[in-house]
Amino acid sequence: QVQLVESGGGLVQPGGSLSLSCAASGDTYSNDIMGWYRQAPGKQRELVATITSGGTADYGDAVWGRFTISRDNTKNTAYLQMNNLQPEDTAVYYCTSRRRNTATRWWGQGTQVTVSS
């Protein structure tokens, strides 16, 4: 079992920036794929970004060029830097970790990000 603890998030004005972090503990593997998904009210959960232990990143179309994912393998922690935030980025952001080459996935409890003036 892997536990994921998210921090960061909150309220920001349009055009502003926020950062999230996600610390993994428990039965972690060094090559677990970490990432973020988000879910807005009334919408399906969607991909934000994922990153491998080697640093290969993938982004959802809605955040490409504005968000940056990174990770510190020594701390089992992933980070999400969010720039130029817009009201449509408002959602609950969930950290996820997936065991490579399996369907096994864990989720964090979620953290609210609200973009509003």
PDB file of C-alpha atoms in Angstrom:
ATOM      1  CA  GLN A   1       0.000   0.000   0.000  1.00  0.00           C
ATOM      2  CA  VAL A   2       1.169   3.496  -0.837  1.00  0.00           C
ATOM      3  CA  GLN A   3       0.037   6.602   1.012  1.00  0.00           C
ATOM      4  CA  LEU A   4      -0.016   9.954  -0.770  1.00  0.00           C
ATOM      5  CA  VAL A   5      -0.174  13.247   1.118  1.00  0.00           C
ATOM      6  CA  GLU A   6      -0.812  16.407  -0.878  1.00  0.00           C
ATOM      7  CA  SER A   7      -0.104  19.957   0.171  1.00  0.00           C
ATOM      8  CA  GLY A   8      -0.536  23.342  -1.423  1.00  0.00           C
ATOM      9  CA  GLY A   9      -3.532  24.602  -3.306  1.00  0.00           C
ATOM     10  CA  GLY A  10      -5.901  27.325  -2.222  1.00  0.00           C
ATOM     11  CA  LEU A  11      -7.355  30.459  -3.760  1.00  0.00           C
ATOM     12  CA  VAL A  12      -5.581  32.495  -6.428  1.00  0.00           C
ATOM     13  CA  GLN A  13      -6.567  35.235  -8.846  1.00  0.00           C
ATOM     14  CA  PRO A  14      -6.614  34.638 -12.610  1.00  0.00           C
ATOM     15  CA  GLY A  15      -3.110  34.829 -14.021  1.00  0.00           C
ATOM     16  CA  GLY A  16      -1.571  33.830 -10.726  1.00  0.00           C
ATOM     17  CA  SER A  17       0.525  30.826  -9.714  1.00  0.00           C
ATOM     18  CA  LEU A  18       0.297  28.014  -7.208  1.00  0.00           C
ATOM     19  CA  SER A  19       2.350  24.967  -6.441  1.00  0.00           C
ATOM     20  CA  LEU A  20       1.327  21.558  -5.171  1.00  0.00           C
ATOM     21  CA  SER A  21       3.397  18.801  -3.665  1.00  0.00           C
ATOM     22  CA  CYS A  22       2.698  15.125  -3.071  1.00  0.00           C
ATOM     23  CA  ALA A  23       4.728  12.956  -0.727  1.00  0.00           C
ATOM     24  CA  ALA A  24       4.540   9.184  -1.148  1.00  0.00           C
ATOM     25  CA  SER A  25       5.221   6.716   1.647  1.00  0.00           C
ATOM     26  CA  GLY A  26       4.701   3.051   2.386  1.00  0.00           C
ATOM     27  CA  ASP A  27       5.365   0.346  -0.186  1.00  0.00           C
ATOM     28  CA  THR A  28       6.855   2.679  -2.784  1.00  0.00           C
ATOM     29  CA  TYR A  29       8.954   1.522  -5.705  1.00  0.00           C
ATOM     30  CA  SER A  30      11.597   3.781  -7.203  1.00  0.00           C
ATOM     31  CA  ASN A  31      10.066   3.486 -10.684  1.00  0.00           C
ATOM     32  CA  ASP A  32       6.461   4.257  -9.707  1.00  0.00           C
ATOM     33  CA  ILE A  33       4.890   6.796 -12.040  1.00  0.00           C
ATOM     34  CA  MET A  34       3.576   9.808 -10.145  1.00  0.00           C
ATOM     35  CA  GLY A  35       1.205  12.456 -11.317  1.00  0.00           C
ATOM     36  CA  TRP A  36      -1.824  14.642 -10.913  1.00  0.00           C
ATOM     37  CA  TYR A  37      -5.411  14.459 -12.072  1.00  0.00           C
ATOM     38  CA  ARG A  38      -8.158  16.974 -11.417  1.00  0.00           C
ATOM     39  CA  GLN A  39     -11.926  16.951 -11.191  1.00  0.00           C
ATOM     40  CA  ALA A  40     -14.185  19.962 -11.474  1.00  0.00           C
ATOM     41  CA  PRO A  41     -17.815  19.885 -10.290  1.00  0.00           C
ATOM     42  CA  GLY A  42     -19.989  17.993 -12.747  1.00  0.00           C
ATOM     43  CA  LYS A  43     -17.032  16.895 -14.854  1.00  0.00           C
ATOM     44  CA  GLN A  44     -14.992  13.738 -15.223  1.00  0.00           C
ATOM     45  CA  ARG A  45     -11.584  13.402 -13.673  1.00  0.00           C
ATOM     46  CA  GLU A  46      -8.942  14.427 -16.199  1.00  0.00           C
ATOM     47  CA  LEU A  47      -5.213  14.094 -16.594  1.00  0.00           C
ATOM     48  CA  VAL A  48      -3.097  17.035 -15.512  1.00  0.00           C
ATOM     49  CA  ALA A  49       0.416  15.606 -15.671  1.00  0.00           C
ATOM     50  CA  THR A  50       2.473  12.509 -14.988  1.00  0.00           C
ATOM     51  CA  ILE A  51       6.179  11.928 -14.549  1.00  0.00           C
ATOM     52  CA  THR A  52       8.376   8.848 -14.508  1.00  0.00           C
ATOM     53  CA  SER A  53      11.290   8.303 -12.154  1.00  0.00           C
ATOM     54  CA  GLY A  54      13.565   9.182 -15.065  1.00  0.00           C
ATOM     55  CA  GLY A  55      11.887  12.546 -15.468  1.00  0.00           C
ATOM     56  CA  THR A  56       9.794  11.899 -18.566  1.00  0.00           C
ATOM     57  CA  ALA A  57       6.703  14.083 -18.262  1.00  0.00           C
ATOM     58  CA  ASP A  58       3.316  14.011 -19.958  1.00  0.00           C
ATOM     59  CA  TYR A  59       0.667  16.735 -19.776  1.00  0.00           C
ATOM     60  CA  GLY A  60      -3.006  17.101 -20.441  1.00  0.00           C
ATOM     61  CA  ASP A  61      -3.861  19.377 -23.346  1.00  0.00           C
ATOM     62  CA  ALA A  62      -5.558  21.925 -21.098  1.00  0.00           C
ATOM     63  CA  VAL A  63      -2.420  22.648 -19.066  1.00  0.00           C
ATOM     64  CA  TRP A  64       0.324  22.255 -21.666  1.00  0.00           C
ATOM     65  CA  GLY A  65       2.766  25.132 -21.485  1.00  0.00           C
ATOM     66  CA  ARG A  66       1.415  26.486 -18.204  1.00  0.00           C
ATOM     67  CA  PHE A  67       2.018  23.691 -15.697  1.00  0.00           C
ATOM     68  CA  THR A  68       5.277  21.912 -14.902  1.00  0.00           C
ATOM     69  CA  ILE A  69       5.612  18.619 -13.077  1.00  0.00           C
ATOM     70  CA  SER A  70       8.788  17.505 -11.351  1.00  0.00           C
ATOM     71  CA  ARG A  71       9.855  14.994  -8.731  1.00  0.00           C
ATOM     72  CA  ASP A  72      12.529  14.364  -6.169  1.00  0.00           C
ATOM     73  CA  ASN A  73      13.152  10.627  -6.121  1.00  0.00           C
ATOM     74  CA  THR A  74      15.184  10.849  -2.926  1.00  0.00           C
ATOM     75  CA  LYS A  75      12.126  12.247  -1.136  1.00  0.00           C
ATOM     76  CA  ASN A  76       9.472  10.234  -3.030  1.00  0.00           C
ATOM     77  CA  THR A  77       7.806  13.566  -3.720  1.00  0.00           C
ATOM     78  CA  ALA A  78       6.223  15.022  -6.836  1.00  0.00           C
ATOM     79  CA  TYR A  79       5.606  18.697  -7.448  1.00  0.00           C
ATOM     80  CA  LEU A  80       3.254  20.604  -9.715  1.00  0.00           C
ATOM     81  CA  GLN A  81       3.998  24.229 -10.551  1.00  0.00           C
ATOM     82  CA  MET A  82       0.933  25.930 -11.982  1.00  0.00           C
ATOM     83  CA  ASN A  83       1.322  29.254 -13.778  1.00  0.00           C
ATOM     84  CA  ASN A  84      -1.118  31.564 -15.528  1.00  0.00           C
ATOM     85  CA  LEU A  85      -4.019  29.943 -13.741  1.00  0.00           C
ATOM     86  CA  GLN A  86      -7.481  30.500 -15.167  1.00  0.00           C
ATOM     87  CA  PRO A  87     -10.975  30.030 -13.695  1.00  0.00           C
ATOM     88  CA  GLU A  88     -11.355  26.809 -15.692  1.00  0.00           C
ATOM     89  CA  ASP A  89      -8.455  25.358 -13.701  1.00  0.00           C
ATOM     90  CA  THR A  90     -10.664  25.378 -10.618  1.00  0.00           C
ATOM     91  CA  ALA A  91     -10.960  21.783  -9.422  1.00  0.00           C
ATOM     92  CA  VAL A  92      -9.951  19.286  -6.808  1.00  0.00           C
ATOM     93  CA  TYR A  93      -6.453  18.111  -7.680  1.00  0.00           C
ATOM     94  CA  TYR A  94      -5.572  14.518  -6.863  1.00  0.00           C
ATOM     95  CA  CYS A  95      -2.100  13.094  -6.603  1.00  0.00           C
ATOM     96  CA  THR A  96      -1.700   9.606  -8.001  1.00  0.00           C
ATOM     97  CA  SER A  97       0.995   6.959  -8.068  1.00  0.00           C
ATOM     98  CA  ARG A  98       0.914   4.000 -10.431  1.00  0.00           C
ATOM     99  CA  ARG A  99       3.003   0.860 -10.207  1.00  0.00           C
ATOM    100  CA  ARG A 100       4.821   0.635 -13.511  1.00  0.00           C
ATOM    101  CA  ASN A 101       3.619  -2.093 -15.911  1.00  0.00           C
ATOM    102  CA  THR A 102       0.588  -2.808 -13.729  1.00  0.00           C
ATOM    103  CA  ALA A 103      -2.900  -1.435 -13.247  1.00  0.00           C
ATOM    104  CA  THR A 104      -2.256  -0.781  -9.566  1.00  0.00           C
ATOM    105  CA  ARG A 105      -2.825   2.839  -8.665  1.00  0.00           C
ATOM    106  CA  TRP A 106      -3.167   4.859  -5.484  1.00  0.00           C
ATOM    107  CA  TRP A 107      -4.812   8.232  -4.930  1.00  0.00           C
ATOM    108  CA  GLY A 108      -4.319  11.071  -2.509  1.00  0.00           C
ATOM    109  CA  GLN A 109      -7.197  12.718  -0.684  1.00  0.00           C
ATOM    110  CA  GLY A 110      -7.291  15.694  -3.050  1.00  0.00           C
ATOM    111  CA  THR A 111      -6.633  19.385  -2.582  1.00  0.00           C
ATOM    112  CA  GLN A 112      -8.844  22.238  -3.745  1.00  0.00           C
ATOM    113  CA  VAL A 113      -7.553  24.816  -6.202  1.00  0.00           C
ATOM    114  CA  THR A 114      -9.825  27.786  -6.823  1.00  0.00           C
ATOM    115  CA  VAL A 115      -9.080  30.472  -9.395  1.00  0.00           C
ATOM    116  CA  SER A 116     -11.283  33.487  -8.949  1.00  0.00           C
ATOM    117  CA  SER A 117     -11.108  37.244  -8.771  1.00  0.00           C
TER     118      SER A 117
END
